[in-house]
Tab-separated table of C-alpha atoms and ligand atoms in Angstrom:
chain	number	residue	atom	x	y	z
A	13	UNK	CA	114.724	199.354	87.198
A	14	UNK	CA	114.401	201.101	83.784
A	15	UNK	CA	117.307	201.095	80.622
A	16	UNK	CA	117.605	200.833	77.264
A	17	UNK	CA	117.914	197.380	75.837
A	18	UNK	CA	117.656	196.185	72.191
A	19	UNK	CA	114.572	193.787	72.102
A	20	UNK	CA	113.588	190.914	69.758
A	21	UNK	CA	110.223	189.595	69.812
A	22	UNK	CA	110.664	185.177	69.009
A	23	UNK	CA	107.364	184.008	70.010
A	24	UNK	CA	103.576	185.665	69.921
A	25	UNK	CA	102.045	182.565	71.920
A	26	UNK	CA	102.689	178.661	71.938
A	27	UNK	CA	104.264	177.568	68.842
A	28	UNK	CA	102.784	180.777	66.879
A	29	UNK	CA	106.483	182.598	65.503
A	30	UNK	CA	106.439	186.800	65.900
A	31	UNK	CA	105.389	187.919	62.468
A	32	UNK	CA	107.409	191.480	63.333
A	33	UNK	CA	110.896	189.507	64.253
A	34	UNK	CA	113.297	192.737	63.955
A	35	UNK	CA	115.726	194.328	66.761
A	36	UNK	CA	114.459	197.243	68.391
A	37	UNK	CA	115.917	199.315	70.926
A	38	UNK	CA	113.214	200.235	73.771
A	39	UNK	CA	113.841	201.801	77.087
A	40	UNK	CA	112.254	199.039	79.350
A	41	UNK	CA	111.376	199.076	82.598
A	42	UNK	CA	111.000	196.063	85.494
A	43	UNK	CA	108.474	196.842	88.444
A	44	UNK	CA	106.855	194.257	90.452
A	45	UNK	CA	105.632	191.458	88.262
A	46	UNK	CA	105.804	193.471	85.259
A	47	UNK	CA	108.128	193.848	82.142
A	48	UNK	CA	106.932	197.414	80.114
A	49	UNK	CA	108.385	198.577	77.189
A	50	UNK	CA	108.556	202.644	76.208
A	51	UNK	CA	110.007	204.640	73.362
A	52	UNK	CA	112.093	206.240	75.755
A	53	UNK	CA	112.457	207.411	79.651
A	54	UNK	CA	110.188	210.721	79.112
A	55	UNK	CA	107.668	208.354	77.370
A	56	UNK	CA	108.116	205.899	80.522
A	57	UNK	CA	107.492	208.311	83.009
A	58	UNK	CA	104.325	209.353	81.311
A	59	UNK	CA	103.417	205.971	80.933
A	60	UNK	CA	102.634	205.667	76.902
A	61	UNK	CA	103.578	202.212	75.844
A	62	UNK	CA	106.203	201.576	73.138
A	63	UNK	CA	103.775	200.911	70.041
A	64	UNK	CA	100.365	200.600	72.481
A	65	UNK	CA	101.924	197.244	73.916
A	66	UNK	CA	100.970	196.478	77.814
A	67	UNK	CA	103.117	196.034	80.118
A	68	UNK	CA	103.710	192.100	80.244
A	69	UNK	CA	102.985	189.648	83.397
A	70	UNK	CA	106.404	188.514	84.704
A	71	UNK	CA	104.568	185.719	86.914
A	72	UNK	CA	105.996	182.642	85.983
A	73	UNK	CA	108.076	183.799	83.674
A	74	UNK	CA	111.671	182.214	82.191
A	75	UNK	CA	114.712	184.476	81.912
A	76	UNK	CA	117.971	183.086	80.942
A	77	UNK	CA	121.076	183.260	79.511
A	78	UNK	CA	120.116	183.131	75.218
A	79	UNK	CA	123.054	180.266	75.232
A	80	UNK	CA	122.063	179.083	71.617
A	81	UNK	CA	121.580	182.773	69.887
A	82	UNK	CA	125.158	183.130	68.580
A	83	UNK	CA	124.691	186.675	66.299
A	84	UNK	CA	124.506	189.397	69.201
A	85	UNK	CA	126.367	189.482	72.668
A	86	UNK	CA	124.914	189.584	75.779
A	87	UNK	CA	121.720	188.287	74.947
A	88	UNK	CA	119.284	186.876	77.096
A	89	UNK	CA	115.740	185.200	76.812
A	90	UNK	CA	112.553	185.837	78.347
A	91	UNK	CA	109.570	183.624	77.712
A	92	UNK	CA	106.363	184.347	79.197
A	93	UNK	CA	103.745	181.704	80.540
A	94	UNK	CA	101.292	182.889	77.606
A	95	UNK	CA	104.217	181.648	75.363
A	96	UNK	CA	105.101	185.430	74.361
A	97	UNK	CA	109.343	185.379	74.211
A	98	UNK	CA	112.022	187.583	73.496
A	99	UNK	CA	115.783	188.129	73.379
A	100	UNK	CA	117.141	190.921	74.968
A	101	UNK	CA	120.532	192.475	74.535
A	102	UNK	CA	122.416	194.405	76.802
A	103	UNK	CA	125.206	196.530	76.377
A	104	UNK	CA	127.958	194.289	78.271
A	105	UNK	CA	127.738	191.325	80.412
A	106	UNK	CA	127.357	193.393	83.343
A	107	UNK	CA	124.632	194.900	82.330
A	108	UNK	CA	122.755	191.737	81.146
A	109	UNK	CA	123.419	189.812	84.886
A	110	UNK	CA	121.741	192.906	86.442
A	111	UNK	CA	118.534	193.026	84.001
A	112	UNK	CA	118.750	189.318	84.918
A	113	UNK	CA	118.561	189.327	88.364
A	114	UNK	CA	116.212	192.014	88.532
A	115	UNK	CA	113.839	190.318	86.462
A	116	UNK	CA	113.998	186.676	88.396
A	117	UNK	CA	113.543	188.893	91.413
A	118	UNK	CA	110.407	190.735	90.094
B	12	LIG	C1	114.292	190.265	60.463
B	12	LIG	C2	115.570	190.990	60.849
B	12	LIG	C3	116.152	190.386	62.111
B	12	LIG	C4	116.385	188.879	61.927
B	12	LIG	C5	115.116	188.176	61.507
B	12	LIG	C6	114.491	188.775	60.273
B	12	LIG	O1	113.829	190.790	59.247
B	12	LIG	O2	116.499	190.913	59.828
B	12	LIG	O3	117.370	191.034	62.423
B	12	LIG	O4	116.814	188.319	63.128
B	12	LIG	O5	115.446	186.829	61.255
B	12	LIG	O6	113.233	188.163	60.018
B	12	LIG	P1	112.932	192.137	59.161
B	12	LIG	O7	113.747	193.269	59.659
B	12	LIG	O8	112.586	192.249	57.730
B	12	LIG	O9	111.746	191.914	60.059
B	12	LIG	P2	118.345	188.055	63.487
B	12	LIG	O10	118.980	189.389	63.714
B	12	LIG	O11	118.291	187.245	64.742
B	12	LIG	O12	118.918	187.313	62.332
B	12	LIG	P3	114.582	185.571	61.739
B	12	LIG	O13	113.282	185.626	61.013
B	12	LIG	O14	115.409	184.402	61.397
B	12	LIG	O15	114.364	185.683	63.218
């Protein structure tokens, strides 16, 4: 599955805060075990990373509901098992459930 979703890096590792902590809207994509992040759908298909970053390892990896971020909407969280974690916002609820399940099913 690939979209656009507005991104916001929380966490670089255990207890080590992301020192870049803005929104920024990515076109992301979910294949099996992976999370990657592009500039955009041309740049997915041609497989350039958003800023150089690797895809991420979804093994073991946390997505919920972001319950206790109260500024955007249909937020949710992913953390990673290296301690990497991010919000993610969706465009509606909808949206968000989908990205949701797709990930917990990656
Ligand atoms: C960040 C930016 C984010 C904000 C973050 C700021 O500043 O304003 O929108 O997160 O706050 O550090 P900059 O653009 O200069 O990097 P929120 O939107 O969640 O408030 P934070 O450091 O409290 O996460």
């Amino acid at each position: 599955m690939g979209g656009i979703l507005h991104r916001k890096q929380e966490m670089e590792s255990h207890g080590k805060k992301a020192a870049n902590r803005s929104w920024q809207t990515i076109y992301c994509v979910v294949q099996k075990n992976s999370f990657g992040f592009y500039k955009d759908s041309k740049h997915a298909t041609n497989s350039i990373p958003y800023h150089g970053e690797a895809p991420v390892s979804l093994q073991g990896a946390q997505c919920n509901v972001a319950l206790d971020y109260k500024k955007r909407k249909h937020v949710f969280k992913l953390g990673l098992t290296d301690g990497k974690e991010y919000l993610f916002q969706a465009k509606d609820e909808a949206e968000m459930s989908t990205w949701m399940r797709v990930i917990n099913a990656a």
